[in-house]
Coordinates of C-alpha atoms and ligand atoms in Angstrom, one line a residue:
M82 CA 91.8 35.1 66.5
E83 CA 91.5 36.1 62.9
K84 CA 88.1 36.0 61.3
R85 CA 88.1 34.1 58.1
F86 CA 85.2 35.8 56.5
D87 CA 83.9 39.3 56.4
E88 CA 80.8 38.4 58.5
G89 CA 79.2 35.6 60.5
F90 CA 81.1 32.8 59.2
D91 CA 83.1 31.9 62.1
N92 CA 81.3 28.9 63.6
I93 CA 84.1 26.7 62.2
L94 CA 86.4 28.0 65.1
I95 CA 84.0 27.2 67.8
Y96 CA 83.9 23.6 69.1
H97 CA 80.5 23.9 70.7
Y98 CA 79.1 25.4 67.5
D99 CA 75.5 24.2 68.0
E100 CA 74.8 24.8 71.7
E101 CA 72.0 27.2 70.9
Y102 CA 70.5 24.7 68.6
Q103 CA 70.8 21.7 70.9
N104 CA 69.4 23.5 74.0
G105 CA 67.2 26.1 72.4
K106 CA 63.6 25.7 71.2
R107 CA 62.2 22.2 71.6
L108 CA 59.6 20.8 69.3
D109 CA 57.9 18.1 71.4
A110 CA 54.7 16.8 72.8
D111 CA 54.0 20.2 74.4
T112 CA 54.2 22.0 71.0
M113 CA 52.2 19.3 68.9
V114 CA 48.9 20.5 67.8
T115 CA 46.1 18.2 66.6
D116 CA 45.6 18.3 62.8
I117 CA 42.8 15.9 62.7
G118 CA 39.8 17.1 60.7
R119 CA 41.6 20.4 59.8
K120 CA 42.0 21.9 56.5
A121 CA 45.8 21.8 55.5
L122 CA 48.1 22.8 52.7
S123 CA 50.2 19.8 51.8
L124 CA 53.8 20.4 51.4
N125 CA 54.4 16.8 50.1
G126 CA 56.1 16.7 46.7
K127 CA 59.6 17.5 45.4
W128 CA 62.0 19.2 47.8
H129 CA 65.6 20.2 47.1
F130 CA 68.1 17.9 49.0
C131 CA 71.7 17.6 49.8
P132 CA 73.6 15.5 52.4
D133 CA 74.9 17.7 55.1
T134 CA 77.4 15.3 56.9
F135 CA 79.3 18.1 58.6
C136 CA 76.3 20.1 59.8
S137 CA 77.4 23.0 57.7
V138 CA 74.0 24.6 57.8
I139 CA 75.0 25.5 61.4
R140 CA 78.8 25.3 61.2
T141 CA 79.0 27.8 58.4
R142 CA 75.6 29.3 58.8
W143 CA 74.0 28.3 55.4
F144 CA 70.7 29.1 56.9
D145 CA 71.7 32.7 57.0
E146 CA 72.0 32.7 53.2
T147 CA 74.5 35.6 53.4
R148 CA 75.6 36.3 49.9
Y149 CA 77.0 39.8 50.2
N150 CA 79.1 41.6 52.7
R151 CA 78.1 45.0 54.2
N152 CA 79.5 46.8 51.3
G153 CA 77.5 44.8 48.8
L154 CA 80.4 42.8 47.7
P155 CA 79.8 39.1 46.8
L156 CA 81.0 36.6 49.2
P157 CA 81.9 33.0 48.6
Y158 CA 79.2 30.3 49.5
D159 CA 79.1 26.5 49.5
Y160 CA 75.4 25.8 49.1
D161 CA 72.8 26.2 46.3
F162 CA 69.4 25.3 47.8
E163 CA 67.5 25.9 44.6
K164 CA 69.9 24.1 42.4
W165 CA 70.3 20.9 44.5
E166 CA 68.8 17.7 43.2
E167 CA 65.1 17.0 43.9
I168 CA 63.9 14.3 46.3
T169 CA 60.3 13.3 47.1
V170 CA 58.8 14.0 50.5
P171 CA 57.4 11.9 52.1
G172 CA 60.0 9.3 51.3
V173 CA 63.1 7.8 52.9
W174 CA 66.3 9.0 51.0
N175 CA 67.7 5.4 50.7
N176 CA 65.7 4.5 47.6
Q177 CA 65.8 7.9 45.9
K178 CA 69.4 7.7 44.7
R179 CA 71.9 4.8 44.6
E180 CA 74.5 6.6 46.7
Y181 CA 72.0 7.1 49.5
A182 CA 71.1 3.4 49.8
L183 CA 73.2 2.9 53.0
Y184 CA 73.5 6.5 53.9
E185 CA 73.5 7.4 57.7
G186 CA 74.0 10.9 58.4
A187 CA 72.5 14.4 58.0
G188 CA 70.7 15.8 55.1
L189 CA 69.2 19.1 54.3
Y190 CA 65.8 19.7 52.6
F191 CA 64.8 22.9 51.1
R192 CA 61.5 24.2 49.4
T193 CA 59.6 27.4 49.0
F194 CA 55.9 28.2 49.4
S195 CA 53.9 31.4 49.0
L196 CA 51.2 33.2 51.0
E197 CA 49.3 33.0 47.8
D198 CA 49.2 29.2 47.9
L199 CA 47.7 29.5 51.4
R200 CA 45.2 32.2 50.4
K201 CA 44.0 30.0 47.5
E202 CA 43.3 27.3 50.1
K203 CA 41.6 29.8 52.3
L204 CA 44.2 29.0 55.0
I205 CA 44.8 32.6 56.1
Q206 CA 42.2 34.3 58.3
K207 CA 41.4 37.9 58.2
H208 CA 41.3 38.1 62.0
G209 CA 44.8 36.8 62.7
G210 CA 45.2 33.2 63.6
R211 CA 48.1 30.8 63.8
L212 CA 49.8 28.7 61.1
F213 CA 51.5 25.5 62.1
L214 CA 54.0 23.4 60.2
R215 CA 53.5 19.6 60.9
I216 CA 55.8 16.9 60.0
G217 CA 54.4 13.4 60.4
A218 CA 57.9 11.9 61.1
A219 CA 61.5 12.5 60.1
N220 CA 64.3 10.2 61.4
Y221 CA 65.9 11.1 64.0
E222 CA 66.8 14.7 64.7
T223 CA 65.2 17.5 63.0
R224 CA 66.0 21.3 63.0
I225 CA 63.9 23.7 61.1
W226 CA 64.5 27.3 59.8
L227 CA 61.8 29.5 58.1
N228 CA 63.1 32.5 56.4
K229 CA 66.3 32.3 58.2
H230 CA 64.7 32.1 61.7
Y231 CA 65.2 29.0 63.7
L232 CA 62.0 27.4 64.6
G233 CA 63.3 24.5 66.8
R234 CA 64.6 20.9 67.2
H235 CA 62.7 17.6 67.4
L236 CA 64.2 14.3 68.6
G237 CA 62.8 10.9 67.7
G238 CA 62.4 9.2 64.4
F239 CA 58.7 8.1 64.4
T240 CA 56.4 10.6 65.9
P241 CA 54.8 13.8 64.6
F242 CA 55.8 17.4 65.6
C243 CA 54.6 20.8 64.9
A244 CA 56.3 24.4 64.7
D245 CA 54.4 27.6 64.9
V246 CA 55.4 29.5 61.9
T247 CA 53.0 32.5 62.2
D248 CA 55.5 35.1 63.2
Y249 CA 58.0 34.4 60.5
L250 CA 55.9 34.3 57.5
S251 CA 56.5 36.5 54.5
E252 CA 54.9 36.7 51.0
E253 CA 57.5 34.2 49.7
N254 CA 58.8 31.7 52.2
R255 CA 62.0 29.7 52.3
L256 CA 61.9 26.4 54.4
L257 CA 65.1 24.6 55.4
I258 CA 64.9 21.3 57.3
F259 CA 68.0 19.4 58.7
V260 CA 67.3 15.7 59.3
D261 CA 70.0 13.5 60.8
N262 CA 69.7 9.7 61.2
T263 CA 73.0 9.1 62.7
R264 CA 72.8 6.5 65.4
R265 CA 73.8 7.7 68.8
G266 CA 74.3 5.9 72.2
E267 CA 71.9 8.3 73.9
Q268 CA 69.0 7.9 71.5
I269 CA 65.9 5.8 71.5
P270 CA 66.6 3.3 69.9
S271 CA 70.3 3.3 70.6
V272 CA 73.1 2.2 68.2
H273 CA 72.1 -1.4 67.8
Y274 CA 68.8 -2.8 66.7
D275 CA 67.3 -5.4 64.4
W276 CA 65.8 -3.3 61.7
F277 CA 67.0 -0.8 59.1
N278 CA 67.8 2.7 60.0
Y279 CA 66.1 4.5 57.0
G280 CA 66.6 8.2 56.8
G281 CA 64.7 11.4 55.9
I282 CA 61.4 13.0 56.1
F283 CA 59.2 9.8 55.6
R284 CA 55.7 11.0 56.6
E285 CA 53.5 13.8 55.4
V286 CA 54.3 17.6 55.7
E287 CA 51.6 20.2 55.9
L288 CA 50.6 23.6 57.0
F289 CA 47.4 24.1 58.7
E290 CA 45.7 27.0 60.4
T291 CA 44.0 27.6 63.7
P292 CA 42.4 30.6 65.4
D293 CA 44.6 32.4 68.1
V294 CA 42.8 30.4 70.7
Y295 CA 43.0 26.9 69.5
I296 CA 42.3 23.2 70.5
Q297 CA 45.7 21.7 71.1
N298 CA 44.5 18.1 71.6
T299 CA 41.6 16.1 72.8
F300 CA 40.9 12.8 74.5
I301 CA 37.6 11.2 74.4
Q302 CA 37.1 7.5 75.2
L303 CA 34.7 5.3 77.0
S304 CA 35.8 5.3 80.7
R305 CA 37.6 2.0 81.7
Q306 CA 36.8 2.6 85.4
T307 CA 33.3 3.6 85.4
A308 CA 30.3 2.3 83.3
G309 CA 28.1 4.8 81.7
K310 CA 30.7 7.5 81.4
I311 CA 32.6 9.0 78.5
E312 CA 35.9 10.4 79.7
Y313 CA 37.2 13.6 78.1
R314 CA 40.1 16.0 78.2
I315 CA 40.2 19.1 76.0
R316 CA 43.3 21.1 76.0
V317 CA 43.3 24.6 74.6
R318 CA 46.1 27.1 73.8
A319 CA 45.7 30.8 74.1
S320 CA 49.1 32.0 73.2
A321 CA 48.4 35.2 71.5
G322 CA 48.7 38.3 73.9
P323 CA 45.4 40.1 73.5
N324 CA 43.4 37.0 73.8
K325 CA 44.9 36.0 77.1
T326 CA 42.1 34.6 79.3
N327 CA 41.9 32.1 82.1
H328 CA 38.7 30.4 81.0
I329 CA 37.4 29.2 77.7
P330 CA 34.0 27.5 77.0
V331 CA 34.1 24.4 75.0
Q332 CA 31.5 22.1 73.7
I333 CA 31.6 18.3 72.9
E334 CA 28.9 17.1 70.5
I335 CA 28.2 13.5 69.6
P336 CA 25.1 13.9 67.3
K337 CA 24.3 10.3 66.9
L338 CA 24.2 9.7 70.6
G339 CA 22.3 13.0 71.2
I340 CA 25.1 14.3 73.4
V341 CA 25.9 18.2 73.5
Y342 CA 28.0 18.8 76.5
K343 CA 29.4 22.1 77.7
D344 CA 32.5 22.8 80.0
D345 CA 35.1 25.5 80.6
C346 CA 38.7 25.0 79.9
C347 CA 40.7 26.6 82.7
I348 CA 44.2 27.2 83.8
T349 CA 45.5 24.7 86.4
Q350 CA 48.8 24.6 88.2
D351 CA 50.4 21.7 86.5
L352 CA 49.8 22.9 82.9
P353 CA 52.3 24.6 80.8
A354 CA 51.9 28.4 80.2
D355 CA 49.0 29.6 78.1
T356 CA 47.3 26.2 78.4
L357 CA 43.9 25.6 79.6
E358 CA 42.1 22.4 80.1
A359 CA 38.8 20.9 80.7
A360 CA 38.5 17.3 81.9
G361 CA 35.7 15.2 83.3
T362 CA 33.1 12.6 82.3
I363 CA 29.8 12.7 80.3
D364 CA 27.0 10.5 81.3
A365 CA 26.1 8.1 78.3
D366 CA 23.5 5.5 78.1
E367 CA 25.7 2.6 77.3
E368 CA 22.7 0.6 75.9
K369 CA 22.5 3.2 73.2
I370 CA 26.2 3.1 72.3
E371 CA 27.0 0.5 69.6
K372 CA 30.4 -0.7 70.8
W373 CA 33.4 -0.8 68.6
S374 CA 35.0 -4.2 68.0
P375 CA 37.0 -5.9 65.2
D376 CA 33.7 -7.5 64.0
N377 CA 31.7 -4.3 64.3
P378 CA 34.0 -1.3 63.8
V379 CA 31.4 1.4 64.5
L380 CA 32.6 5.1 64.6
Y381 CA 30.8 8.1 65.9
Q382 CA 31.2 11.7 64.7
V383 CA 32.6 13.8 67.5
I384 CA 32.8 17.5 67.3
V385 CA 34.7 19.7 69.8
R386 CA 34.6 23.3 69.5
T387 CA 35.6 26.3 71.5
M388 CA 32.8 28.9 71.9
G389 CA 33.3 32.5 71.1
S390 CA 33.8 34.7 68.1
H391 CA 36.6 32.9 66.3
S392 CA 35.7 29.4 67.4
D393 CA 38.0 26.4 66.7
I394 CA 36.5 23.1 65.7
V395 CA 38.1 19.7 65.7
E396 CA 36.0 16.9 64.2
E397 CA 36.7 13.2 64.1
E398 CA 35.4 9.8 64.1
I399 CA 35.7 8.0 67.3
G400 CA 34.9 4.4 68.3
F401 CA 33.7 3.6 71.8
R402 CA 34.9 0.3 73.4
R403 CA 36.1 -0.8 76.8
I404 CA 39.3 -2.9 77.1
E405 CA 40.3 -4.1 80.8
T406 CA 41.8 -7.0 82.5
K407 CA 40.2 -9.1 85.2
G408 CA 42.8 -11.4 86.9
Q409 CA 44.4 -13.4 84.0
H410 CA 41.7 -12.4 81.5
I411 CA 41.5 -9.6 78.9
L412 CA 38.0 -8.3 78.3
L413 CA 36.8 -6.3 75.4
N414 CA 33.4 -4.8 76.1
G415 CA 33.0 -7.1 79.0
Q416 CA 33.6 -10.2 76.9
E417 CA 36.7 -12.4 77.1
V418 CA 38.9 -12.0 74.1
F419 CA 41.9 -14.0 72.8
L420 CA 44.4 -11.7 70.8
K421 CA 45.2 -13.6 67.5
G422 CA 47.9 -11.4 66.3
M423 CA 51.2 -11.1 64.3
C424 CA 54.1 -8.6 64.8
V425 CA 54.8 -6.4 61.9
H426 CA 57.5 -3.9 60.9
E427 CA 56.6 -0.9 58.8
E428 CA 58.2 -1.7 55.5
S429 CA 57.5 -2.6 52.0
L430 CA 59.7 -3.3 49.0
Q431 CA 58.2 -0.4 47.0
S432 CA 58.0 2.3 49.7
L433 CA 60.5 1.0 52.3
R434 CA 59.5 2.7 55.6
C435 CA 57.2 5.2 53.8
V436 CA 54.2 2.8 53.4
T437 CA 51.2 4.1 51.6
K438 CA 47.7 4.1 52.7
Q439 CA 46.9 1.4 50.2
E440 CA 49.7 -0.7 51.5
I441 CA 48.4 -0.3 55.0
E442 CA 44.8 -1.2 53.9
N443 CA 46.1 -4.3 52.1
M444 CA 48.1 -5.4 55.1
I445 CA 45.1 -5.2 57.4
M446 CA 42.8 -7.0 55.0
Q447 CA 45.5 -9.7 54.5
V448 CA 45.8 -10.5 58.2
K449 CA 42.1 -10.3 58.8
E450 CA 41.7 -12.8 56.1
M451 CA 44.3 -15.0 58.0
G452 CA 42.1 -14.8 61.0
C453 CA 43.9 -12.2 63.0
N454 CA 42.0 -9.7 65.2
F455 CA 45.2 -8.0 66.5
L456 CA 48.6 -6.6 65.3
R457 CA 51.5 -5.7 67.3
L458 CA 53.2 -2.7 65.5
T459 CA 56.8 -3.1 66.3
H460 CA 59.2 -1.7 67.5
Y461 CA 58.3 2.1 67.0
P462 CA 55.3 4.2 66.3
H463 CA 54.1 3.3 62.8
S464 CA 52.2 5.8 60.5
E465 CA 49.1 7.4 62.1
W466 CA 47.3 6.1 59.2
V467 CA 47.6 2.5 60.6
A468 CA 45.4 3.3 63.6
R469 CA 43.0 5.4 61.5
I470 CA 42.5 2.6 59.0
A471 CA 42.4 -0.1 61.7
D472 CA 39.5 1.9 63.4
R473 CA 37.6 1.7 60.2
L474 CA 38.3 -1.9 59.1
G475 CA 38.3 -3.4 62.6
I476 CA 41.6 -4.7 64.0
M477 CA 43.0 -4.2 67.5
L478 CA 46.5 -2.8 67.8
L479 CA 49.5 -2.7 70.2
E480 CA 51.6 0.5 69.7
E481 CA 55.1 0.8 70.9
I482 CA 58.1 3.1 71.4
P483 CA 61.7 2.0 70.5
V484 CA 62.8 1.5 74.0
Y485 CA 64.6 -1.6 72.6
W486 CA 67.4 -3.7 74.0
A487 CA 70.3 -1.8 75.7
L488 CA 69.9 2.0 76.2
E489 CA 71.5 4.7 78.3
F490 CA 68.9 4.2 81.0
E491 CA 70.9 6.2 83.5
N492 CA 71.0 9.2 81.1
P493 CA 68.3 11.9 81.9
N494 CA 68.3 13.1 78.4
T495 CA 67.5 9.7 77.2
Y496 CA 64.7 9.4 79.6
R497 CA 63.3 12.8 78.4
D498 CA 63.5 11.7 74.8
A499 CA 61.7 8.4 75.6
C500 CA 59.1 10.1 77.7
N501 CA 58.5 12.5 74.9
Q502 CA 58.2 10.0 72.1
L503 CA 55.8 8.0 74.3
S504 CA 53.7 11.2 74.9
E505 CA 53.7 12.2 71.2
L506 CA 52.5 8.7 70.2
I507 CA 49.7 8.6 73.0
I508 CA 48.5 12.1 72.2
R509 CA 48.5 11.3 68.5
D510 CA 46.5 8.0 68.8
R511 CA 44.6 8.0 72.1
N512 CA 41.2 8.6 70.4
R513 CA 41.7 5.5 68.2
A514 CA 39.5 2.6 69.4
S515 CA 41.7 0.1 67.6
V516 CA 44.6 0.9 69.9
I517 CA 44.2 -1.3 73.0
L518 CA 47.6 -1.5 74.4
W519 CA 50.6 0.8 74.8
S520 CA 54.0 -1.0 75.0
V521 CA 56.7 0.8 76.9
G522 CA 59.5 -1.4 75.7
N523 CA 61.0 -4.5 74.3
E524 CA 63.7 -6.9 75.9
N525 CA 65.6 -4.5 78.1
P526 CA 68.3 -5.7 80.3
D527 CA 67.5 -5.7 83.9
S528 CA 69.1 -2.9 86.0
D529 CA 67.9 -0.4 88.7
E530 CA 68.1 2.3 86.1
R531 CA 66.1 0.4 83.6
Y532 CA 63.6 -0.3 86.2
H533 CA 62.9 3.2 87.2
F534 CA 63.2 4.5 83.6
M535 CA 60.4 2.1 82.5
K536 CA 58.3 2.5 85.6
N537 CA 58.2 6.2 85.0
L538 CA 57.2 5.6 81.3
V539 CA 54.3 3.4 82.6
K540 CA 53.2 6.3 85.0
T541 CA 53.4 8.9 82.0
A542 CA 51.3 6.4 79.9
R543 CA 48.7 6.1 82.5
K544 CA 48.5 9.9 83.1
L545 CA 48.2 10.6 79.5
D546 CA 45.6 7.8 78.9
P547 CA 43.8 6.0 81.8
S548 CA 41.6 4.0 79.3
R549 CA 44.1 1.6 77.9
L550 CA 46.3 -1.3 79.0
I551 CA 50.1 -1.2 79.4
I552 CA 52.4 -3.8 78.4
A553 CA 56.2 -4.4 77.9
S554 CA 58.1 -7.4 76.5
C555 CA 59.7 -8.6 79.6
L556 CA 62.5 -10.9 80.6
I557 CA 62.8 -14.5 81.2
D558 CA 65.4 -15.9 83.6
V559 CA 66.5 -18.9 81.5
D560 CA 68.7 -20.3 84.4
Q561 CA 65.8 -20.1 86.9
K562 CA 63.3 -21.2 84.2
R563 CA 60.9 -18.5 85.2
I564 CA 59.6 -15.2 84.0
K565 CA 61.4 -12.7 86.2
D566 CA 61.1 -9.0 85.6
R567 CA 60.4 -6.4 88.3
L568 CA 58.6 -4.2 85.9
I569 CA 55.7 -6.7 85.8
E570 CA 54.2 -5.1 89.0
A571 CA 53.6 -1.9 87.0
L572 CA 52.0 -3.5 84.0
D573 CA 48.5 -4.7 83.1
V574 CA 49.6 -7.4 80.7
V575 CA 52.9 -9.3 80.6
G576 CA 54.7 -9.6 77.2
I577 CA 57.0 -12.4 76.7
N578 CA 59.3 -13.1 73.7
E579 CA 60.6 -16.6 73.4
Y580 CA 62.3 -18.5 70.6
Y581 CA 62.0 -22.1 71.8
G582 CA 62.7 -24.3 68.8
W583 CA 64.8 -21.8 67.1
Y584 CA 67.4 -19.9 69.2
L585 CA 66.8 -22.2 72.1
K586 CA 66.4 -25.8 71.1
D587 CA 65.3 -27.4 74.4
F588 CA 61.5 -27.0 73.9
E589 CA 60.6 -28.7 77.3
V590 CA 62.1 -25.7 79.1
L591 CA 59.3 -23.5 77.8
E592 CA 56.7 -25.6 79.5
E593 CA 58.8 -25.4 82.7
I594 CA 58.9 -21.7 82.4
L595 CA 55.2 -21.4 81.8
G596 CA 54.5 -23.9 84.6
N597 CA 56.3 -21.5 86.9
Y598 CA 54.0 -18.5 86.2
H599 CA 51.8 -17.5 89.0
E600 CA 51.1 -13.7 88.5
D601 CA 47.5 -12.8 88.4
K602 CA 47.9 -11.0 85.1
P603 CA 47.4 -12.2 81.5
I604 CA 50.4 -12.9 79.2
I605 CA 50.7 -12.2 75.6
I606 CA 53.5 -14.1 73.8
T607 CA 54.7 -10.9 72.0
E608 CA 57.3 -13.0 69.9
T609 CA 58.1 -16.3 68.8
G610 CA 59.2 -17.6 65.5
A611 CA 61.9 -18.9 63.2
D612 CA 63.8 -18.1 60.0
A613 CA 62.8 -19.6 56.7
V614 CA 64.0 -18.8 53.2
S615 CA 61.1 -18.3 50.8
G616 CA 60.8 -21.3 48.5
Y617 CA 63.5 -23.5 50.3
F618 CA 61.7 -26.8 50.9
S619 CA 63.3 -29.8 52.8
E620 CA 61.5 -33.0 53.6
N621 CA 63.8 -33.4 56.6
A622 CA 62.9 -29.9 57.9
E623 CA 66.5 -28.6 57.6
I624 CA 67.5 -25.4 59.2
Y625 CA 66.1 -22.4 57.2
S626 CA 63.6 -24.5 55.4
E627 CA 59.9 -23.5 55.2
E628 CA 59.1 -26.9 56.7
L629 CA 61.1 -26.3 59.9
Q630 CA 59.5 -22.8 60.4
A631 CA 56.1 -24.4 60.0
R632 CA 57.0 -27.2 62.5
I633 CA 58.2 -24.7 65.1
Y634 CA 54.9 -22.7 64.6
E635 CA 52.9 -25.9 65.1
K636 CA 54.8 -26.9 68.2
Q637 CA 54.6 -23.4 69.7
F638 CA 50.8 -23.1 69.3
N639 CA 50.3 -26.6 70.6
T640 CA 52.3 -25.7 73.7
L641 CA 51.1 -22.1 74.3
L642 CA 47.4 -22.7 73.8
K643 CA 47.4 -25.2 76.9
Y644 CA 48.1 -22.3 79.2
P645 CA 45.0 -20.4 80.2
F646 CA 46.8 -17.3 81.3
I647 CA 48.0 -16.8 77.7
K648 CA 45.6 -14.4 76.2
G649 CA 47.2 -13.6 73.0
I650 CA 50.1 -14.6 70.6
T651 CA 51.8 -12.3 68.0
P652 CA 54.5 -14.4 66.3
W653 CA 57.7 -12.8 64.8
V654 CA 56.9 -11.7 62.1
L655 CA 54.4 -11.0 59.3
Y656 CA 56.8 -10.0 56.5
D657 CA 60.5 -10.4 56.0
Y658 CA 62.1 -7.1 56.6
A659 CA 65.5 -5.4 56.1
S660 CA 68.0 -5.5 58.9
M661 CA 71.8 -4.7 58.8
R662 CA 72.6 -7.4 61.3
R663 CA 71.3 -10.2 59.1
M664 CA 74.2 -10.8 56.6
S665 CA 74.4 -14.5 56.0
S666 CA 74.1 -15.7 52.4
L667 CA 70.6 -16.9 53.0
Q668 CA 69.5 -13.6 54.7
N669 CA 71.2 -11.1 52.4
G670 CA 70.5 -8.2 54.7
Y671 CA 67.0 -9.4 55.7
N672 CA 65.4 -10.9 58.9
I673 CA 63.7 -13.8 57.2
K674 CA 61.2 -14.7 60.1
G675 CA 58.4 -13.6 58.0
I676 CA 55.6 -16.0 57.4
I677 CA 55.1 -14.0 54.3
G678 CA 58.2 -12.9 52.2
K679 CA 59.4 -9.3 51.7
D680 CA 57.2 -8.8 48.6
R681 CA 54.2 -9.0 50.9
I682 CA 52.7 -11.7 48.7
Y683 CA 54.7 -15.1 48.9
K684 CA 53.3 -17.2 51.8
K685 CA 55.6 -19.6 53.5
K686 CA 54.2 -22.8 54.9
A687 CA 54.0 -21.3 58.3
Y688 CA 51.4 -18.9 57.0
Y689 CA 49.0 -21.8 56.7
V690 CA 49.7 -23.1 60.2
V691 CA 48.7 -19.6 61.6
K692 CA 45.6 -19.4 59.4
K693 CA 44.5 -22.9 60.5
V694 CA 44.9 -21.9 64.1
Y695 CA 43.4 -18.4 63.8
G696 CA 40.9 -18.8 61.1
Ligands
GCB1465 C1 63.7 -10.4 69.1 C2 63.5 -8.9 69.0 C3 63.1 -8.7 67.5 C4 64.2 -9.5 66.7 C5 63.9 -10.9 66.9 C6 64.8 -11.8 66.0 O1 63.7 -10.9 70.4 O2 62.6 -8.4 69.8 O3 63.2 -7.4 67.3 O4 64.2 -9.1 65.4 O5 64.1 -11.2 68.2 O6 64.5 -12.0 64.8 O7 65.6 -12.5 66.5

């Protein structure tokens, strides 16, 4: 076969051109390093950008930047990183140029940074140390090159990931990031879902430094099982050769509780290479601990450090509270609690999926003012800032992964991806007191494959975090008029989505279904609702009117609140949000089940029904 170019450019003749990039280095929960409380250099701002629909970055090896042949003669090239237009990171590409509004495909981001920038921020240590690149989220598949070196691939559109860049740094650095939001059958979510598939790097990008031996992640929460104990797990990585060791002393300090606790991180069999862990419980006088709750969101400063000459320190604010179930009850700090919630998608008109901290804070204040103590963050991990702000402002959260509707449950790669997204979410947020429930999925069709898939996700969640409750939005058998889902046995709380009054008109059936519920577990109605066009009023409560939506809400609350095992309600949905499967002339590309309009301001009549019940 004749070569078309002098060197290297022959990937166009290879069908499986990207095998090395598919199966090579994975950026996943195992390579994720906590950035909380660490000093970082932000790489937010303007990046150069170009759509790369054909994945030319690999096909024709753009990442190599080969401009001359061996004899110094100029070669033709098809890219111009520095001259490409600029785009803002973090941000979805859909609102940054008219042509990208509906774009689904790949794009290539490029920017430079210099060691001088890092020195100015005192981010380079004299005694070595590691430097990590962290991306808060990029949808869906990401591949990264630094100075022509491939750093790895991440899957999943909503969770953070890190790449260790230390060994590839030079004085001036060229960073190239490929992001592809093409919907594919094997992904999580798969090809069909009821929200908009925004593309791009839409959460923060930063560089942060650690010592060679560094704290990878921590878990510090009040034990759910045993009173008077704070449970901890500290994971340390010691990857750099000369520092290889099989035991590293660590210290956990909670100054306000007078706790200074020492332990050793050790190598154990089931840990990845170069990983050491300390796990156990600390005795704590619970009388002395002011418990976190929505009404009293108290946080304690917690400092974790490795001991030794170049010690690593991770400092964060943690709330201590206990969430548990007892029969059909949910208890927060030993007291029965009813979860007065709303579902919400992560989207605003101004920022689309890249919501700002201010927008998050406004949202939480808005729902608290409505009387809510709980939010269901659907159907994928929202920004890490939601839980951080919720910790501070006091609202409980359900966090979820996009195991949504039909998936390739039989595909081991799909399971691996789901399990990784769940792990990244849990490791990211398991120290946040506001998060009380992990949801492993929503409305998934019953099959043996799905049952095993989701049961294993539950197992993973429990392993990573024994302190929280697990839920999924389960299935109703409409013909048999009962809640029927094998997964229930594995869950702490049963989630039910039902749209009686809207999709299903026969409201009495709802009463029959609830009357047939006999499990000794609490139920949260994780969805119920109806469409309404903002400002469409109708005395006869015509379909799509605000009056009909409000009536359905009233009827739902009147029914649901009669059943003592229903321990929470999160109607669908707080704000109208974009969805490509909502194309009637009244919807115009929006799911209009919001009780507040897409502007996050306009309140439909149903809003006042919720406020009356919750307030
Ligand atoms: C559901 C889904 C949710 C949809 C909603 C609707 O059951 O879980 O994602 O958007 O119904 O509006 O129909």
